[in-house]
Short mmCIF file of N, CA and C and ligand atoms in Angstrom, two decimals:
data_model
loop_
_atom_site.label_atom_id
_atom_site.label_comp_id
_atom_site.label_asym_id
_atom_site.label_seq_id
_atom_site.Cartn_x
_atom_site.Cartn_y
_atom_site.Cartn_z
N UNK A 879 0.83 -1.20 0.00
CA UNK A 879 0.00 0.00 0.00
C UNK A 879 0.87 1.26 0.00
N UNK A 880 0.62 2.31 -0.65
CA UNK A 880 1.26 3.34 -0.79
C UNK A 880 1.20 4.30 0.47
N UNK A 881 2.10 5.11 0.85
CA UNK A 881 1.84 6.24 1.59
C UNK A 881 0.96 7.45 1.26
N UNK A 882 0.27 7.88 1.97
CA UNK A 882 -0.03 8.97 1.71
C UNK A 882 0.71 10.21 1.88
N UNK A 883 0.64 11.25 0.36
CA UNK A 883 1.28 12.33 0.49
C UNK A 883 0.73 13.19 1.67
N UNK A 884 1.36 13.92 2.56
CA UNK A 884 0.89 15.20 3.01
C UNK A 884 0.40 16.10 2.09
N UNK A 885 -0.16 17.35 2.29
CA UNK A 885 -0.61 18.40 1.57
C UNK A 885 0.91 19.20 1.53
N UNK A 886 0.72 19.72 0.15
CA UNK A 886 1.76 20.59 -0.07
C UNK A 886 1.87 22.37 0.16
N UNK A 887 0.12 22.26 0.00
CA UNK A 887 -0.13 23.59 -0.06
C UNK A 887 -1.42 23.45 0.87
N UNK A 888 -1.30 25.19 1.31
CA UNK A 888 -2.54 25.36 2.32
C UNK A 888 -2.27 25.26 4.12
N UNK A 889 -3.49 25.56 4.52
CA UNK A 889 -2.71 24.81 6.42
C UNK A 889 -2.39 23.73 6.06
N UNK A 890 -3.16 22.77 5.34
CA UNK A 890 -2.47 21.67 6.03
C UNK A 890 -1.19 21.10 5.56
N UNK A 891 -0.13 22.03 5.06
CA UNK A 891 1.13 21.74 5.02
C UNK A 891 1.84 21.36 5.82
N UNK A 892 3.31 20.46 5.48
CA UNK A 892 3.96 21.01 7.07
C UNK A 892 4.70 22.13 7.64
N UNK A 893 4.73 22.66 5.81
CA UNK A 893 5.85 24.15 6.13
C UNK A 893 4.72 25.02 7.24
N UNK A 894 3.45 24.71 7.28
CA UNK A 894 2.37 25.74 8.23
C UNK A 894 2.12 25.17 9.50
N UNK A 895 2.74 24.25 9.58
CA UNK A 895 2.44 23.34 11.22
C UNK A 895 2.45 24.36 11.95
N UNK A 896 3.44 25.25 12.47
CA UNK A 896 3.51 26.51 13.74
C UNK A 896 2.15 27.27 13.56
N UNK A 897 1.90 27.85 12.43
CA UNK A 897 0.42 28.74 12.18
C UNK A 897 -0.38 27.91 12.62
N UNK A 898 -0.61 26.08 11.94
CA UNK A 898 -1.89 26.26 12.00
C UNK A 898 -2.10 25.23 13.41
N UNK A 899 -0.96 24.81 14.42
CA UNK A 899 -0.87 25.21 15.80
C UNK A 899 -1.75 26.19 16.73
N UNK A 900 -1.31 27.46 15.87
CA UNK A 900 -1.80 28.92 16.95
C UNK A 900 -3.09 29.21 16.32
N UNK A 901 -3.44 28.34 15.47
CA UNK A 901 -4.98 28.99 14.91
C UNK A 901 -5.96 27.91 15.76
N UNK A 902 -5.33 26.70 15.94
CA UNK A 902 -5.91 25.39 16.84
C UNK A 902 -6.23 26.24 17.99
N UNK A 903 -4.93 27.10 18.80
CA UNK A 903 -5.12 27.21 19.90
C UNK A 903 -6.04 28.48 20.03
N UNK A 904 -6.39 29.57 19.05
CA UNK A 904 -7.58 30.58 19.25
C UNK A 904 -8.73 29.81 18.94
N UNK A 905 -8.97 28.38 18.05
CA UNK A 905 -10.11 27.69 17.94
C UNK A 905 -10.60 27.44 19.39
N UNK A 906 -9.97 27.05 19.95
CA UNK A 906 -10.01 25.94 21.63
C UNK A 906 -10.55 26.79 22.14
N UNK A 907 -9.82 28.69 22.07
CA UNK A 907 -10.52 29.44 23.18
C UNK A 907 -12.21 30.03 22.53
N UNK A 908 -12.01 29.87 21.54
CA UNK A 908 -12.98 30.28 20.20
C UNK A 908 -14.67 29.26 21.11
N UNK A 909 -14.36 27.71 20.64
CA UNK A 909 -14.80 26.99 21.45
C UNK A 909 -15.30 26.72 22.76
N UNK A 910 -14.72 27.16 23.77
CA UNK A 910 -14.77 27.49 25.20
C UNK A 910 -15.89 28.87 25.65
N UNK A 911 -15.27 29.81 24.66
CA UNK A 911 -16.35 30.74 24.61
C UNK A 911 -17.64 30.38 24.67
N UNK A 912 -17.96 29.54 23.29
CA UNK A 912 -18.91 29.60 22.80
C UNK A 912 -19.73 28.25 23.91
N UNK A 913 -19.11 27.20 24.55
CA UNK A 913 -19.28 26.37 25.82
C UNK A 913 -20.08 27.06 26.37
N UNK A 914 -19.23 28.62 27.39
CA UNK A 914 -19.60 29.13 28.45
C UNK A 914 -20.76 29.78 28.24
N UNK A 915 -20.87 30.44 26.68
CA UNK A 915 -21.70 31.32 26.91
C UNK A 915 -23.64 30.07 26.55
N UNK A 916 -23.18 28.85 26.43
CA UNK A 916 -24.43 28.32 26.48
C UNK A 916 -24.55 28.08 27.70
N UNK A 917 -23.18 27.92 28.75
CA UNK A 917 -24.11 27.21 29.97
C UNK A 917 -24.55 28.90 30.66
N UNK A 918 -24.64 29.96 30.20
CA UNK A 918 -24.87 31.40 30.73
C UNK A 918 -26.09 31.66 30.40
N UNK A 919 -26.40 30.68 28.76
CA UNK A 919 -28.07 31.62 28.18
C UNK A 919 -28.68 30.62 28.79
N UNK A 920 -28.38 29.30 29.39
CA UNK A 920 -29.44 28.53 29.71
C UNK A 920 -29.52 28.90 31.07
N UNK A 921 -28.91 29.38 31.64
CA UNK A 921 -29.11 29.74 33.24
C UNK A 921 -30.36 30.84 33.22
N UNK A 922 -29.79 31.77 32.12
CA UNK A 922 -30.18 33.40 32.03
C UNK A 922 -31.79 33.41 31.25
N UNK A 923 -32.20 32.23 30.33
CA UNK A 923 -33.03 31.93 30.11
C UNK A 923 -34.22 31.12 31.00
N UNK A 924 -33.48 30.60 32.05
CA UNK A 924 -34.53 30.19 33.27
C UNK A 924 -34.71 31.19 34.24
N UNK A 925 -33.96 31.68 34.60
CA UNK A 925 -34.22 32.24 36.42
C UNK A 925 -34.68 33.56 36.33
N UNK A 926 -34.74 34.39 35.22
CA UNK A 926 -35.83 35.52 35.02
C UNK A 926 -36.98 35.60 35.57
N UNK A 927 -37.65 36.37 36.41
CA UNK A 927 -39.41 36.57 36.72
C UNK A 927 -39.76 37.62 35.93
N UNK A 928 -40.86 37.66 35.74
CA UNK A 928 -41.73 38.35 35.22
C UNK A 928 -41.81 38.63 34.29
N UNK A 929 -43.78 39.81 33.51
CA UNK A 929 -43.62 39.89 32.58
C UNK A 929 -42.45 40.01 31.58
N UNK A 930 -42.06 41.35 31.93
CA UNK A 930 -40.76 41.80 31.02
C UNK A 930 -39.60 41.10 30.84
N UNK A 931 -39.79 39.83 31.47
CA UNK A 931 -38.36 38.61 30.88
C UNK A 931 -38.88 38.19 30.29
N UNK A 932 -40.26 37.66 29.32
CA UNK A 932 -40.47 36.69 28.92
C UNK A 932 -39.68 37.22 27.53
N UNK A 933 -39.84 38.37 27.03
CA UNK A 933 -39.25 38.74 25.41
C UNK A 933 -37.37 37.87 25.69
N UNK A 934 -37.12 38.18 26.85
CA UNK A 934 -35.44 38.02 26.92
C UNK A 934 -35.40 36.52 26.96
N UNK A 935 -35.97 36.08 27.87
CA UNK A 935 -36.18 34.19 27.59
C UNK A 935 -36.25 33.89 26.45
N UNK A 936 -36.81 34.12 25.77
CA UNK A 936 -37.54 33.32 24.42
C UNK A 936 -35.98 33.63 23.18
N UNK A 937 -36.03 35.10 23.28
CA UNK A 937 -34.89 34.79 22.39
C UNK A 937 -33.49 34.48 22.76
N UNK A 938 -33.00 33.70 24.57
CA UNK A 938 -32.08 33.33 24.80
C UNK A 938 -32.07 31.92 24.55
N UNK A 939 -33.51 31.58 24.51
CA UNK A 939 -33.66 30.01 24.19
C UNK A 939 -32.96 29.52 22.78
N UNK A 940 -33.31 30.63 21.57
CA UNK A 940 -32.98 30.57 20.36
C UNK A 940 -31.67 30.49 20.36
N UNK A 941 -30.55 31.59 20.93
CA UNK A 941 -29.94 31.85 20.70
C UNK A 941 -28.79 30.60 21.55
N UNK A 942 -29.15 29.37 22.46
CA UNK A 942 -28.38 28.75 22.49
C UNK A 942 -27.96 27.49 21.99
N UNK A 943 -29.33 27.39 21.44
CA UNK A 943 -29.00 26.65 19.88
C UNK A 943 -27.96 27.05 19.15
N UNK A 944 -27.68 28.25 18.88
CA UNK A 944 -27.14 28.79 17.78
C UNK A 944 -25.76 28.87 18.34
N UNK A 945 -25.62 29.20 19.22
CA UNK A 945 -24.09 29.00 20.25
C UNK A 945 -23.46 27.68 20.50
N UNK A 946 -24.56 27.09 20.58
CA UNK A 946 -24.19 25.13 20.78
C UNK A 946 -23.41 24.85 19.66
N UNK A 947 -23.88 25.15 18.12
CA UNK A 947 -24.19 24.71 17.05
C UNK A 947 -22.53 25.54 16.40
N UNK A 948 -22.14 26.56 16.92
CA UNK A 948 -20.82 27.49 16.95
C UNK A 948 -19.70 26.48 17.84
N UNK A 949 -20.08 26.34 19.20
CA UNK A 949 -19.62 24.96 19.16
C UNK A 949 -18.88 23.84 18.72
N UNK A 950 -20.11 23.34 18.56
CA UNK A 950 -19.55 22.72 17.06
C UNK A 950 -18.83 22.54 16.38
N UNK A 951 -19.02 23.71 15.18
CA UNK A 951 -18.25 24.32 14.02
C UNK A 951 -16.94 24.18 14.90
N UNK A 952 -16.53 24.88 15.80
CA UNK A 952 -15.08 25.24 16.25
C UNK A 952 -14.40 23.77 16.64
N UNK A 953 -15.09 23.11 17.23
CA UNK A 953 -14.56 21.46 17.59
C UNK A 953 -14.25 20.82 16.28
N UNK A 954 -15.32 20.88 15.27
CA UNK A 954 -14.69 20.37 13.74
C UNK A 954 -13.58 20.74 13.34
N UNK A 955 -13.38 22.07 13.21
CA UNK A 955 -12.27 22.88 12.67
C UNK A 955 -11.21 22.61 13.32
N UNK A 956 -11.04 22.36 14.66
CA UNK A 956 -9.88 21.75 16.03
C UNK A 956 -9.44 20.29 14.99
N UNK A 957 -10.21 19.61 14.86
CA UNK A 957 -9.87 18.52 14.61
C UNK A 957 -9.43 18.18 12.78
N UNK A 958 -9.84 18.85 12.19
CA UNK A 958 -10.13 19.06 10.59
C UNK A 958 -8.59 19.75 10.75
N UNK A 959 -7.76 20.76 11.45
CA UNK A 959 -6.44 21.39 11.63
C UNK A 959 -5.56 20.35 12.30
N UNK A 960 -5.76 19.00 12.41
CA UNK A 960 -5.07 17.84 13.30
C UNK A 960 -5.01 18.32 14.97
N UNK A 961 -6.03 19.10 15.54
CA UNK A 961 -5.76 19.28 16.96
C UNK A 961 -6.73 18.31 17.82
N UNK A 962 -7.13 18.67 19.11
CA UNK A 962 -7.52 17.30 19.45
C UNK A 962 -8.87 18.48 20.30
N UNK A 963 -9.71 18.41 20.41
CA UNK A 963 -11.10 18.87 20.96
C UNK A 963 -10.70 18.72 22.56
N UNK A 964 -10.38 19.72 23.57
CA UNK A 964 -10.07 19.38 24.93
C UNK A 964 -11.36 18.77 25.57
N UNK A 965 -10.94 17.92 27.04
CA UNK A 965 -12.25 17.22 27.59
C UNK A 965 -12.61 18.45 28.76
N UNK A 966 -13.28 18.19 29.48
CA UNK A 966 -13.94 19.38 30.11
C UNK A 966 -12.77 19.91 31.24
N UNK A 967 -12.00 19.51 31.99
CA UNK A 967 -10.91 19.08 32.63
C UNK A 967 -10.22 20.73 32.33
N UNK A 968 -10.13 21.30 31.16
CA UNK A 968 -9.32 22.00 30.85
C UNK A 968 -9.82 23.34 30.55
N UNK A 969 -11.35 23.69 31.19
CA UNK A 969 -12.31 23.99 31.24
C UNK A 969 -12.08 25.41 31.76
N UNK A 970 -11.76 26.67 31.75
CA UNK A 970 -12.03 27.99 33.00
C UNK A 970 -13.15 28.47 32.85
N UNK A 971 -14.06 28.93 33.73
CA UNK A 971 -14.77 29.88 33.51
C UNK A 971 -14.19 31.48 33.82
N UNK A 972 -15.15 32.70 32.52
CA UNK A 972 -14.91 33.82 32.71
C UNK A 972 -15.85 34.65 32.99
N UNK A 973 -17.15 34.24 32.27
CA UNK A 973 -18.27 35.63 32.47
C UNK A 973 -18.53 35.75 33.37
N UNK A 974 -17.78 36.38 34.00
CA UNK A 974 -18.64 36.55 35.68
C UNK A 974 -20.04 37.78 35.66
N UNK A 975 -19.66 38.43 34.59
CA UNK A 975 -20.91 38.95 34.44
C UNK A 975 -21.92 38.60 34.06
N UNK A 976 -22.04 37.13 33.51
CA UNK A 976 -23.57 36.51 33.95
C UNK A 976 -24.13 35.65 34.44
N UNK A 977 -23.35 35.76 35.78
CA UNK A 977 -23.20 35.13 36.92
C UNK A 977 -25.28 35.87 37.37
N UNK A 978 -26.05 34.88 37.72
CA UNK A 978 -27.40 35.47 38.52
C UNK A 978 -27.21 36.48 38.74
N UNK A 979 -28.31 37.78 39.10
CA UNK A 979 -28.23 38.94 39.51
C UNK A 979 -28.85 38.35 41.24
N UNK A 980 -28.66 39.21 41.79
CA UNK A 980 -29.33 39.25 43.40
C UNK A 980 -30.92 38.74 43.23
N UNK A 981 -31.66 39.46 42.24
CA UNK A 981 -32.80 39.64 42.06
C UNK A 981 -33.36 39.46 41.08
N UNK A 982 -34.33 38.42 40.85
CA UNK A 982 -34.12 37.94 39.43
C UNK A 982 -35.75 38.68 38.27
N UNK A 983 -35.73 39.63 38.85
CA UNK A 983 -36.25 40.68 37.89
C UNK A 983 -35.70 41.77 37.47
N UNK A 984 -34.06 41.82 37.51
CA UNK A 984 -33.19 42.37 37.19
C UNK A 984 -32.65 41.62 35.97
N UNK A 985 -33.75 42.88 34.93
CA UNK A 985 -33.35 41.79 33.65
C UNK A 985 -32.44 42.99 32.77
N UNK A 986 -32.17 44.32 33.41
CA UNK A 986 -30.97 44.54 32.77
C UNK A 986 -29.55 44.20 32.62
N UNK A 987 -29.78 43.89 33.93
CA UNK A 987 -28.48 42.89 34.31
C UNK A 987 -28.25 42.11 33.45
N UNK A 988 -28.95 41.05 33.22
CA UNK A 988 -29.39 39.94 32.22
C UNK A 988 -28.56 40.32 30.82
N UNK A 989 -29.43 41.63 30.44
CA UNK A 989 -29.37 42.17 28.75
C UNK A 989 -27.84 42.47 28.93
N UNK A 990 -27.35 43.54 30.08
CA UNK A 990 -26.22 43.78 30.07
C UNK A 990 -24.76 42.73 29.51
N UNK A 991 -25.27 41.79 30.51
CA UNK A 991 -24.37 40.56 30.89
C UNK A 991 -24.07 40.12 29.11
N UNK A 992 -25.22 39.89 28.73
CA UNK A 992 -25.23 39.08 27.45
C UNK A 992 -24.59 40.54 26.37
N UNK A 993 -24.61 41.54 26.09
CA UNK A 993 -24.05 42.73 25.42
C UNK A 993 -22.44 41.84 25.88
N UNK A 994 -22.64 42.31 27.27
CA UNK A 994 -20.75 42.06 27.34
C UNK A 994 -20.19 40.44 26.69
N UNK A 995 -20.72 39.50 26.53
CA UNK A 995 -20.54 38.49 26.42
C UNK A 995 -20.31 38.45 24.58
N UNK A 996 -21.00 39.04 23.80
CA UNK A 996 -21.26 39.17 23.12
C UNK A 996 -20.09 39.76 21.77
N UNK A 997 -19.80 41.21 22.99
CA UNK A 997 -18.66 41.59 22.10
C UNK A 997 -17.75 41.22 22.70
N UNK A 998 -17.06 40.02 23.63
CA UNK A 998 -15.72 39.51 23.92
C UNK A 998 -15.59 38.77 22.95
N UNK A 999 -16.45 38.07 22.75
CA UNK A 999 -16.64 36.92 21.00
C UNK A 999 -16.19 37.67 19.69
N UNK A 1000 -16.96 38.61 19.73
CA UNK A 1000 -16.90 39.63 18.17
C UNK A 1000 -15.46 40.05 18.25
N UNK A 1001 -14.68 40.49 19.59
CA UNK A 1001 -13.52 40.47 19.62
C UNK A 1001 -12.56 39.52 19.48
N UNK A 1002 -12.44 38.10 20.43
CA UNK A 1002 -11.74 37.40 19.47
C UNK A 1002 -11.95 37.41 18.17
N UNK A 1003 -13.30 36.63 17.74
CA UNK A 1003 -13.29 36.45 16.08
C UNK A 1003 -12.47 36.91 14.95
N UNK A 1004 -13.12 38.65 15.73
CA UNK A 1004 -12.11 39.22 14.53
C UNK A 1004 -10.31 39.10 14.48
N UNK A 1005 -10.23 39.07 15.54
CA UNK A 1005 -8.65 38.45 15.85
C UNK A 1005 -8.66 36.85 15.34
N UNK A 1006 -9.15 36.14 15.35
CA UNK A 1006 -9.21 35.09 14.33
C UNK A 1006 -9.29 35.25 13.14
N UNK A 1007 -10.36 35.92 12.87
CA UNK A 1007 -10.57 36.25 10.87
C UNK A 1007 -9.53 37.07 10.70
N UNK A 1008 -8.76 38.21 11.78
CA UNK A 1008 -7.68 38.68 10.92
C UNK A 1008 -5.88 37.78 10.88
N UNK A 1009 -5.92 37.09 11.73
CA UNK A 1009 -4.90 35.89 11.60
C UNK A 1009 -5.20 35.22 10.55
N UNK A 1010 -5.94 34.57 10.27
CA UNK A 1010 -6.14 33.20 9.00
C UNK A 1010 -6.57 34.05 7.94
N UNK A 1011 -6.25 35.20 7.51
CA UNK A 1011 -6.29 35.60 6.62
C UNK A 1011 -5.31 35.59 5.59
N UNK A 1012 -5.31 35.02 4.54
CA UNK A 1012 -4.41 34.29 3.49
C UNK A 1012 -4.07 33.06 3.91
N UNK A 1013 -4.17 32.32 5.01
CA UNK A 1013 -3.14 31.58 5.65
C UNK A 1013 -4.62 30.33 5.49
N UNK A 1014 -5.73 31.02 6.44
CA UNK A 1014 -6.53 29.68 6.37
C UNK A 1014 -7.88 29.78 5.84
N UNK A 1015 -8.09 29.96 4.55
CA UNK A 1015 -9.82 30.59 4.08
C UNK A 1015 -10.79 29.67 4.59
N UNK A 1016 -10.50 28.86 4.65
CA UNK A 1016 -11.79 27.67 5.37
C UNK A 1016 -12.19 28.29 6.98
N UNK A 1017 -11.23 28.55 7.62
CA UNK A 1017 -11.11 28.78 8.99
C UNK A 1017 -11.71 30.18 8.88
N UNK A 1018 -11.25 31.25 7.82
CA UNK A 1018 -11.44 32.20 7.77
C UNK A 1018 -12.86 32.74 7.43
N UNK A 1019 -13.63 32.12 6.66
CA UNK A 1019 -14.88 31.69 5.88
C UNK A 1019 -15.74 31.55 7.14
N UNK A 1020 -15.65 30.44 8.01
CA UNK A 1020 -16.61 30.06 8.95
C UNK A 1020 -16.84 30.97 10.41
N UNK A 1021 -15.62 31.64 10.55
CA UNK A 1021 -15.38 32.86 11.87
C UNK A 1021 -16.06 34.11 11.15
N UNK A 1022 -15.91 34.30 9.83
CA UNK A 1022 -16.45 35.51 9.53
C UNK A 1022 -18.39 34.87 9.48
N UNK A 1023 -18.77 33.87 9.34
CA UNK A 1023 -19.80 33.52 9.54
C UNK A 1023 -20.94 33.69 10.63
N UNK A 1024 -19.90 33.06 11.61
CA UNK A 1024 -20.19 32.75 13.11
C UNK A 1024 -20.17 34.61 13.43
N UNK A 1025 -19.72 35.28 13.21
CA UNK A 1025 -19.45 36.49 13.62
C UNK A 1025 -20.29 37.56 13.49
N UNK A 1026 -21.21 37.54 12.33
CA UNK A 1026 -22.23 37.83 11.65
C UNK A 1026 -23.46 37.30 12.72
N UNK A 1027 -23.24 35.79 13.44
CA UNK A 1027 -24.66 35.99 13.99
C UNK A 1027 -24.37 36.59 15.43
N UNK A 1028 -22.85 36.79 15.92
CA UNK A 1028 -22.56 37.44 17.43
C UNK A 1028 -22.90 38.78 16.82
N UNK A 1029 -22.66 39.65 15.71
CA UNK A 1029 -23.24 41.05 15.60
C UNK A 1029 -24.37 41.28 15.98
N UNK A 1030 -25.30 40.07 14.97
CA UNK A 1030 -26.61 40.29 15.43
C UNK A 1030 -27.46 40.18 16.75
N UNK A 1031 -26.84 38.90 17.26
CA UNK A 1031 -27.45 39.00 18.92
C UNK A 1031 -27.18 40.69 19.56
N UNK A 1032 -25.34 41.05 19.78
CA UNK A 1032 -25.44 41.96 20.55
C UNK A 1032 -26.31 43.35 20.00
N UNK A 1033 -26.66 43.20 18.40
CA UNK A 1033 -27.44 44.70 18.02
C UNK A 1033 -28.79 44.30 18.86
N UNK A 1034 -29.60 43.18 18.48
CA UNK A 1034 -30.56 42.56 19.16
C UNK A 1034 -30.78 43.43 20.69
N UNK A 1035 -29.85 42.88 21.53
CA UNK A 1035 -29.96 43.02 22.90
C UNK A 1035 -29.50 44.42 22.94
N UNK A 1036 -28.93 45.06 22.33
CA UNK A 1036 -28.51 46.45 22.61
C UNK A 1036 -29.77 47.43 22.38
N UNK A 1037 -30.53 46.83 21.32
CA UNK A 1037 -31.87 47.46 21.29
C UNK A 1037 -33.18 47.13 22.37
N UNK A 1038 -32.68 46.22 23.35
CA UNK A 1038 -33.49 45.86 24.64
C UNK A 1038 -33.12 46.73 25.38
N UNK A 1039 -31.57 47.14 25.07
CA UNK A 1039 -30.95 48.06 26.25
C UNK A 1039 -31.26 49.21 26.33
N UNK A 1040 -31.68 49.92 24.93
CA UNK A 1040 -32.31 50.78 24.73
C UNK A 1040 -33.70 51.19 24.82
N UNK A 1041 -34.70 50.20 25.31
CA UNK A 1041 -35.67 50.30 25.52
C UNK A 1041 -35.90 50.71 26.75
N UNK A 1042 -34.91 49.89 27.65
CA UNK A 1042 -35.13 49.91 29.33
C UNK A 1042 -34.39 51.41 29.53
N UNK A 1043 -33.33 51.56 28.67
CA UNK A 1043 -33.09 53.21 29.20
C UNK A 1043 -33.82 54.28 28.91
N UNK A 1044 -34.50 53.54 27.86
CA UNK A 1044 -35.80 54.75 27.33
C UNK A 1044 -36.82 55.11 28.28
N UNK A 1045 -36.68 54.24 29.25
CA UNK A 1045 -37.72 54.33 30.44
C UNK A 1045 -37.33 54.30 31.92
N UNK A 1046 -35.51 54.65 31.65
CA UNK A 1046 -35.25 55.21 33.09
C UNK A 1046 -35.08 53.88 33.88
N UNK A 1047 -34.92 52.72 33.42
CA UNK A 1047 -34.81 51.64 34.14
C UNK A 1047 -33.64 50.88 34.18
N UNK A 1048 -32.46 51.79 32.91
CA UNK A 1048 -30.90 51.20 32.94
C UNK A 1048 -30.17 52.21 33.55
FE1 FE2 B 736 -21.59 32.02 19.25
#
């Protein structure tokens, strides 16, 4: 049986092993993000009272589908770059800002939490899409994807934020 060639061209060269190393390792945190911030909308999607959470529930429910599913994508791409998907073990948590509020009709808190969460993502990303640029279009292709729907959540919720300050309540 014959060997198989490596790739000559592209990441998966070996002249790109070091790059596509450090693109593994912004995937992992890429990944982790996108972990934390589901176990945050499913918290943030239950423990709300009242009327005025139900609009914020409903579309945190949506939206951790869509984070799961980002997920995902980033664990493929870990492994599709020869890296290995970490087990939970290797795990930190960061958002402490959407950590419960005291009071759980404190749903600016809530909106807040998820704004901040929102653009720490849009910030890596783009530090991802601007690394794998020339280097990895596949990688590059799917972050500019994923990134497009973190714009839209935080415009989303920023226009909640703007409602509650419209009424003296942020
Ligand atoms: Fe996401």
């Amino acid at each position: 049986m014959a060997t198989t060639r490596s790739a000559a061209q592209g990441i998966l060269a070996d002249d790109h092993t070091e790059t596509r190393e450090q693109i593994v390792e912004m995937l992992k945190k890429a990944y982790w993000m996108e972990i934390e911030t589901v176990m945050s909308y499913i918290t943030n999607s239950i423990n709300p009272d009242g009327v005025r959470a139900q609009e914020i529930i409903e579309s945190l429910q949506q939206d951790i589908q869509e984070e799961l599913g980002h997920a995902q994508q980033f664990a493929e791409r870990i492994k599709e770059l020869y890296g290995v998907v970490p087990g939970s073990m290797e795990f930190t948590a960061e958002q402490s800002y959407l950590q419960p509020p005291e009071h759980q009709t404190d749903i600016v808190h809530v909106i807040k939490g998820v704004i901040e969460a929102e653009t720490g993502a849009i910030e890596h990303y783009n530090a991802v899409i601007e690394f794998t640029e020339g280097t990895d279009p596949v990688t590059n292709d799917m972050v500019i994807a994923i990134l497009r729907d973190e714009e839209g959540h935080r415009r989303l919720f920023e226009g909640y934020l703007r409602e509650y300050e419209a009424e003296g309540k942020a």
